[in-house]
Short mmCIF file of C-alpha atoms in Angstrom, two decimals:
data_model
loop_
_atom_site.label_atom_id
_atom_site.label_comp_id
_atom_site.label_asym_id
_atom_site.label_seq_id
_atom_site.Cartn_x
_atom_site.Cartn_y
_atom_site.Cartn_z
CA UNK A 1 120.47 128.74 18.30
CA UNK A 2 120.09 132.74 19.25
CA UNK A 3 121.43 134.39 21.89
CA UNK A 4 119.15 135.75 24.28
CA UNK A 5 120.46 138.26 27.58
CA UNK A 6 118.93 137.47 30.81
CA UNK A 7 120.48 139.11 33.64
CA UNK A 8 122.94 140.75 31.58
CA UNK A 9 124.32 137.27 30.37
CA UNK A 10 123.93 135.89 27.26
CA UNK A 11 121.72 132.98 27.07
CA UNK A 12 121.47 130.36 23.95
CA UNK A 13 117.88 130.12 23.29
CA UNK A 14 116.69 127.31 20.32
CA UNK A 15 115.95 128.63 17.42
CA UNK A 16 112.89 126.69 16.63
CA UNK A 17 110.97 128.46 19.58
CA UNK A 18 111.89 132.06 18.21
CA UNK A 19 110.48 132.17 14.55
CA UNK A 20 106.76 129.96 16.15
CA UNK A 21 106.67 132.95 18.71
CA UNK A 22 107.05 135.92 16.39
CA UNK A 23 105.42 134.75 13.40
CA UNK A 24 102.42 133.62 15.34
CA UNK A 25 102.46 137.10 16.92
CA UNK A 26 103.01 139.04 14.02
CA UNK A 27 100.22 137.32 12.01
CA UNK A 28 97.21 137.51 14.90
CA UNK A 29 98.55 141.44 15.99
CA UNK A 30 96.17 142.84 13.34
CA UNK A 31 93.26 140.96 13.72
CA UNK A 32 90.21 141.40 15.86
CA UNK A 33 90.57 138.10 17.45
CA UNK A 34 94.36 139.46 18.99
CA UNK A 35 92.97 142.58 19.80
CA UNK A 36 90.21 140.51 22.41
CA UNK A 37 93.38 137.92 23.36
CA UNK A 38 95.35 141.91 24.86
CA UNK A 39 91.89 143.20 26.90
CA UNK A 40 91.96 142.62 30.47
CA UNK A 41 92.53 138.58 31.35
CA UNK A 42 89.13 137.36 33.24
CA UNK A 43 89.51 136.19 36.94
CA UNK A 44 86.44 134.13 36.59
CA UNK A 45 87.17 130.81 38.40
CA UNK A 46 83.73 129.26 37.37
CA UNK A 47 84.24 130.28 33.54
CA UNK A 48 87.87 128.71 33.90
CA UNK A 49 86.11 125.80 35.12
CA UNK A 50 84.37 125.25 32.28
CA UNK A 51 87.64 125.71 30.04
CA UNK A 52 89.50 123.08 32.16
CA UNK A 53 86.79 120.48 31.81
CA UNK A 54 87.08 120.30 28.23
CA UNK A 55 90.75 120.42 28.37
CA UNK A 56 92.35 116.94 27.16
CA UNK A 57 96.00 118.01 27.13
CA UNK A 58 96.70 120.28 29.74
CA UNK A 59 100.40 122.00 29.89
CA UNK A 60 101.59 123.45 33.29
CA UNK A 61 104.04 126.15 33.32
CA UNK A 62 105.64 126.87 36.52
CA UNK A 63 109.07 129.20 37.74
CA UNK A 64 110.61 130.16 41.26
CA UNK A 65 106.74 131.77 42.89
CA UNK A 66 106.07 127.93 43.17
CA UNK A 67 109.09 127.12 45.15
CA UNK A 68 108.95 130.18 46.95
CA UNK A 69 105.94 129.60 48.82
CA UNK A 70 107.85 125.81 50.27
CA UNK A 71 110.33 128.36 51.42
CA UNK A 72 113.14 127.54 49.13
CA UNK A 73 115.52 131.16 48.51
CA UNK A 74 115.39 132.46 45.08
CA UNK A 75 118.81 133.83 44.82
CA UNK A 76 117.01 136.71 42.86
CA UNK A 77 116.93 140.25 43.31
CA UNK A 78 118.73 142.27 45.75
CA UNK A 79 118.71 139.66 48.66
CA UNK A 80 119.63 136.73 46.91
CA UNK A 81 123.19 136.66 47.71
CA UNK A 82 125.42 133.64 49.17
CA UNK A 83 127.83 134.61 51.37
CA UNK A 84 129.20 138.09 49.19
CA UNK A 85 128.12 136.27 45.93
CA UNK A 86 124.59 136.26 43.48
CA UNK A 87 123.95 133.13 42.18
CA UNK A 88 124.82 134.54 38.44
CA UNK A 89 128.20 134.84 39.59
CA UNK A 90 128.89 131.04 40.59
CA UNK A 91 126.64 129.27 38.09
CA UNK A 92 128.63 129.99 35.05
CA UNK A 93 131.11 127.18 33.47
CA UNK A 94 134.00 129.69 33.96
CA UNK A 95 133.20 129.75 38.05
CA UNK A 96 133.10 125.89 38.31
CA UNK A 97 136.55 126.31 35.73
CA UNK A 98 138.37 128.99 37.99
CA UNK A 99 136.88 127.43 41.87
CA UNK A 100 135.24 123.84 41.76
CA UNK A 101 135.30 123.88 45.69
CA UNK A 102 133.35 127.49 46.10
CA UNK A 103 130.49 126.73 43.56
CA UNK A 104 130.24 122.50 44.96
CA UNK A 105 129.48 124.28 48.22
CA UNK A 106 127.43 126.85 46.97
CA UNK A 107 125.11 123.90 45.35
CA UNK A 108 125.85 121.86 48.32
CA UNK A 109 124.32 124.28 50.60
CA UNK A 110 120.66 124.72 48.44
CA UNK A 111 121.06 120.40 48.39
CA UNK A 112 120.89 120.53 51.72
CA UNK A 113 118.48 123.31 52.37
CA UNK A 114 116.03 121.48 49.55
CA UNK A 115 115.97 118.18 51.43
CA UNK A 116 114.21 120.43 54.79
CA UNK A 117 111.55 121.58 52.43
CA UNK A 118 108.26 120.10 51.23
CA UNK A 119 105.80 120.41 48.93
CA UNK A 120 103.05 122.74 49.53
CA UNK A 121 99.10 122.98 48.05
CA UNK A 122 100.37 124.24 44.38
CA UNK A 123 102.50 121.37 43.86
CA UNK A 124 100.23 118.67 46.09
CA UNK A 125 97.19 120.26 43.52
CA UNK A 126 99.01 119.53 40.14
CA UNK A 127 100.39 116.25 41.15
CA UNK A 128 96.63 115.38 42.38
CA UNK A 129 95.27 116.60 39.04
CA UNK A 130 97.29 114.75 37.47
CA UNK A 131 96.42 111.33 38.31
CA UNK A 132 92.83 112.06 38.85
CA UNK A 133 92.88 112.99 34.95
CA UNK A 134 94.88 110.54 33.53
CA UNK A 135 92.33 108.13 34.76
CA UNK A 136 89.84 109.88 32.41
CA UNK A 137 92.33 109.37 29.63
CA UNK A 138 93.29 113.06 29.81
CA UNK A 139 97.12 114.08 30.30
CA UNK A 140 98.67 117.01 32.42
CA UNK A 141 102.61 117.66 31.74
CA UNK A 142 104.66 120.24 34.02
CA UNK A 143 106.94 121.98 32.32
CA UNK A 144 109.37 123.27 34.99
CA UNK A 145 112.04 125.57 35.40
CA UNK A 146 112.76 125.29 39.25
CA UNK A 147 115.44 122.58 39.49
CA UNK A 148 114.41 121.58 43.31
CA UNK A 149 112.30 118.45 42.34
CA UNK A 150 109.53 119.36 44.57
CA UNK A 151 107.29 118.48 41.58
CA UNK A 152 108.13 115.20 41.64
CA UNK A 153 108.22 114.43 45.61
CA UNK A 154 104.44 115.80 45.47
CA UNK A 155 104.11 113.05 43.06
CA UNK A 156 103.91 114.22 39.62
CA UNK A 157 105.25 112.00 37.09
CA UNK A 158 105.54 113.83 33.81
CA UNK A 159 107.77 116.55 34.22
CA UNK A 160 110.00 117.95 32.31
CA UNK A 161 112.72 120.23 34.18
CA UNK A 162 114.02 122.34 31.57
CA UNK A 163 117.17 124.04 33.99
CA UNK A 164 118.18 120.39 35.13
CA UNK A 165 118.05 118.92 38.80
CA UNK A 166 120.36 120.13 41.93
CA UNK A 167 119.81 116.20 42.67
CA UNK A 168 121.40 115.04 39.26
CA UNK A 169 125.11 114.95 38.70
CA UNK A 170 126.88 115.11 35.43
CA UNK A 171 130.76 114.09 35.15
CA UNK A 172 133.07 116.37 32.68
CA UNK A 173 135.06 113.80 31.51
CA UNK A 174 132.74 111.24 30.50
CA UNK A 175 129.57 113.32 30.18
CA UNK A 176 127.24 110.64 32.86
CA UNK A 177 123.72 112.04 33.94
CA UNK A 178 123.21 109.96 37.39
CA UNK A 179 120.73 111.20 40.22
CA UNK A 180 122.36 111.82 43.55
CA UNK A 181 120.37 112.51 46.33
CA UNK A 182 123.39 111.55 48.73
CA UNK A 183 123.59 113.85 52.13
CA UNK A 184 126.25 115.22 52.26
CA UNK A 185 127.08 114.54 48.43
CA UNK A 186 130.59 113.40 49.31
CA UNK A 187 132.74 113.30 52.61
CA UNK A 188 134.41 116.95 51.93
CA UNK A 189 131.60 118.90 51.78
CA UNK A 190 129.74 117.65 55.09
CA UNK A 191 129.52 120.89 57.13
CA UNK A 192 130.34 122.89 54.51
CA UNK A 193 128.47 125.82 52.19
CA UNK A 194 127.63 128.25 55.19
CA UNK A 195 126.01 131.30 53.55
CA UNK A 196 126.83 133.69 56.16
CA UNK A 197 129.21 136.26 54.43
CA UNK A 198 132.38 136.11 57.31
CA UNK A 199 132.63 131.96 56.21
CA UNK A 200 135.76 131.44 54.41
CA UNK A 201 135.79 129.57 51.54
CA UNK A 202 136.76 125.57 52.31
CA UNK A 203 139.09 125.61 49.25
CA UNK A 204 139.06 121.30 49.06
CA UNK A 205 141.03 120.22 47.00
CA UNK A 206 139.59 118.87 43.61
CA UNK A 207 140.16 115.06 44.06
CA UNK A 208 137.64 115.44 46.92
CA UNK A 209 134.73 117.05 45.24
CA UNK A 210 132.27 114.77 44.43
CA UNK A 211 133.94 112.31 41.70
CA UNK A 212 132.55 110.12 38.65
CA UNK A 213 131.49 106.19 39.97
CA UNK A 214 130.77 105.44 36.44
CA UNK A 215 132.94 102.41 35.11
CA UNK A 216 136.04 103.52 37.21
CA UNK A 217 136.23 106.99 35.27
CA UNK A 218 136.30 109.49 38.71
CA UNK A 219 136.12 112.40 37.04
CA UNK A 220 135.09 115.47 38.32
CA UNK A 221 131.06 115.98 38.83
CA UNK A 222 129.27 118.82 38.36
CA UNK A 223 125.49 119.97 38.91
CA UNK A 224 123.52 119.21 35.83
CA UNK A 225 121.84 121.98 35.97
CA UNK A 226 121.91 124.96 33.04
CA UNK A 227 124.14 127.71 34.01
CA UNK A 228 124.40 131.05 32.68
CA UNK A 229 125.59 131.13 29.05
CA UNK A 230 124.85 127.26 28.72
CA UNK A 231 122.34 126.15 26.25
CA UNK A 232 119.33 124.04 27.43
CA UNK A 233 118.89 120.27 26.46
CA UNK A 234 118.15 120.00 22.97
CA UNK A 235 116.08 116.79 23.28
CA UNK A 236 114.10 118.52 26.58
CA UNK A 237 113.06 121.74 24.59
CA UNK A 238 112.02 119.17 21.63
CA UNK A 239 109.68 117.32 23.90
CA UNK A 240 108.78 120.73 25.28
CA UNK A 241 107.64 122.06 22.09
CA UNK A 242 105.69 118.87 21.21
CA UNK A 243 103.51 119.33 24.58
CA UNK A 244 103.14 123.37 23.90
CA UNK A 245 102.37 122.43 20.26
CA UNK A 246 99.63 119.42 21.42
CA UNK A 247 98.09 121.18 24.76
CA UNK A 248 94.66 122.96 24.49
CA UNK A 249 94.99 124.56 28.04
CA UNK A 250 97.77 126.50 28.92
CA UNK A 251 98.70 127.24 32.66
CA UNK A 252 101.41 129.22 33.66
CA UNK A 253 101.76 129.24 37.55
CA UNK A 254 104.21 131.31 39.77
CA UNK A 255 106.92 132.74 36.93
CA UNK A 256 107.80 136.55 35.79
CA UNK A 257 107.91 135.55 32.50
CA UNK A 258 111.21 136.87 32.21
CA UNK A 259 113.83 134.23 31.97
CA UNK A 260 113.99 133.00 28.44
CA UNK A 261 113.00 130.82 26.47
CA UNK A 262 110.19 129.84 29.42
CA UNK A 263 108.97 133.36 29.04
CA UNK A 264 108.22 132.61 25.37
CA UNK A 265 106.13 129.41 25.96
CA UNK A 266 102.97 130.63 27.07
CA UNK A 267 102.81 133.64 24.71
CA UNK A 268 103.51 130.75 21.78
CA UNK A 269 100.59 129.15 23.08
CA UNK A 270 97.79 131.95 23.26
CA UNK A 271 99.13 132.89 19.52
CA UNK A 272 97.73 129.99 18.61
CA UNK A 273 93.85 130.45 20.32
CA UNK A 274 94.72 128.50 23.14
CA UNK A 275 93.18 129.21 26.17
CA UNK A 276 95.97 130.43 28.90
CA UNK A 277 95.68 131.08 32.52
CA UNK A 278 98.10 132.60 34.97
CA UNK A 279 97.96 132.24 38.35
CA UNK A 280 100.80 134.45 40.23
CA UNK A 281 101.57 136.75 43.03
CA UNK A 282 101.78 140.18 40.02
CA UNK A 283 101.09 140.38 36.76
CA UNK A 284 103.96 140.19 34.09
CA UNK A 285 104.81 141.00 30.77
CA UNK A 286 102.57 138.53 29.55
CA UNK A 287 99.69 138.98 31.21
CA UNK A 288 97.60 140.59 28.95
CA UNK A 289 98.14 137.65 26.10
CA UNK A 290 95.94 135.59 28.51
CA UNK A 291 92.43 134.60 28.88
CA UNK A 292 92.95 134.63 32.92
CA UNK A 293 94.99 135.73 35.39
CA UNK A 294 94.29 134.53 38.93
CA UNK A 295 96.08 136.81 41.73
CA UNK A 296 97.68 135.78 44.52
CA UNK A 297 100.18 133.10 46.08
CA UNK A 298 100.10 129.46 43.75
CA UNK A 299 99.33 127.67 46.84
CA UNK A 300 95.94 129.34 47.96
CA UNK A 301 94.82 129.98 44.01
CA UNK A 302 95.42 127.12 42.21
CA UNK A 303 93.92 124.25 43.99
CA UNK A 304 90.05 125.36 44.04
CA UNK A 305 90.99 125.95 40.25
CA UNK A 306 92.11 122.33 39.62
CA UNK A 307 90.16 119.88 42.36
CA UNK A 308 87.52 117.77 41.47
CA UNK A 309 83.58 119.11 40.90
CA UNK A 310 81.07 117.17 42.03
CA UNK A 311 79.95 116.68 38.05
CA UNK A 312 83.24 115.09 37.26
CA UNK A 313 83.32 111.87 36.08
CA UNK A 314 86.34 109.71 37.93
#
């Protein structure tokens, strides 16, 4: 593993990602063929058209934009506070360690706020690709980083969420992943998780946080989600590097390309030749490793890119 910073946290990153990123960089910089890959990305739709229908293993990158446009807060950035609090300070292991009740209703409170949100076109257009392709024995896979599941109520069904779920739970004592999409997640925290910065904490006490139901163990849950300093799942950046390593089409759909390792993906891809399109509200520090770049919000770009043409076999 190597230790990345994001947000001025240290982040474990897996070190089979770094060396495929900079060696495939560092042996295309001096060629012609990289020099093309850094011009100006196309924003062609029709020549992107053509690119997709050839495409047999598609890989779909996607980060907060997506979410954003359902209306679900980023906790980024100078607004992104709950109550006095940025999200970097209460998902760390040493915040759940020092207050279990502040950070269950911090989570508590986006639970909630999730379950009023829906899917909109970006997500409704990937899960549609999806099936329409797999019925031409061709395979889309979205490679996540939101944790909100919207990808998977607009019906996609290979997903991989690389940050975890805020619908999972994960106990401390016995180490059980079990979904939980429970409202309110336990009696305690019904009511609870205002954001407004005047709401006092609830301070419950610890046997009422949500509790293991595994074979009698009721030990403390937790969100299985990645927090700050926390390494990702070992077995979901494996299968993640399989599907970057198999795809020939790349699309990477409402993320900075900041947050490692996610913002390494993509660029591992294009190293390679493979074709990569970005479709997001600003360009990013990866823009110009792409064939395309498609401005504007997910939800009105993405779906003319990906619906069926009238020459498409079904």
């Amino acid at each position: 593993m190597l230790k990345s910073w994001v947000n001025n946290r240290p982040v474990l990153v897996s070190w089979r990602l770094v060396p495929q990123v900079c060696n495939r960089i560092k042996s295309t910089s001096t060629s012609p063929q990289f020099s093309v890959k850094m011009a100006r990305p196309s924003s062609d739709l029709a020549e992107f058209r053509k690119v997709f229908s050839k495409a047999k293993h598609i890989a779909i990158i996607t980060g907060a934009g997506v979410s954003a446009e359902s209306g679900v807060p980023t906790f980024r950035g100078a607004g992104g506070f709950w109550r006095k609090w940025q999200a970097q300070e209460l998902a760390t292991p040493e915040s759940f360690s020092r207050n279990p009740s502040r950070v269950w209703e911090f989570y508590h409170y986006r639970r909630e706020v999730m379950i009023t949100k829906s899917p909109n076109p970006a997500h409704l257009a990937i899960a549609e690709c999806e099936a329409r392709l797999s019925r031409q024995g061709r395979s889309v896979v979205v490679i996540t980083q939101n944790i909100d599941e919207l990808h998977r109520r607009a019906g996609s069904k290979h997903v991989l969420e690389i940050h975890g779920s805020l619908f999972k739970t994960r106990c401390v004592s016995c180490g059980n992943v079990a979904a939980n999409h429970n409202s309110p997640i336990c009696a305690a925290l019904e009511g609870k998780g205002a954001p407004d910065p005047k709401t006092t904490d609830a301070k419950i006490p610890v046997e009422d946080l949500p509790r293991c139901e595994d074979s009698g163990c009721h030990g403390l849950l937790r969100p299985h989600v990645v927090w700050f300093g926390e390494t990702l799942d070992s077995d979901i950046l494996t299968q993640v590097e399989n599907e970057l390593e198999m795809c020939d089409l790349c699309l990477v759909v409402g993320t900075s390309s900041i947050v490692y390792p996610a913002a390494m993906f993509a660029p591992q891809v294009a190293a390679r030749g493979v074709p990569v399109a970005e479709f997001n509200m600003e360009t990013t520090p990866a823009t110009l490793r792409f064939q395309f770049h498609f401005h504007g919000p997910c939800g009105t770009t993405l779906p003319p890119a990906l619906e069926r043409h009238e020459t498409e076999v079904i």
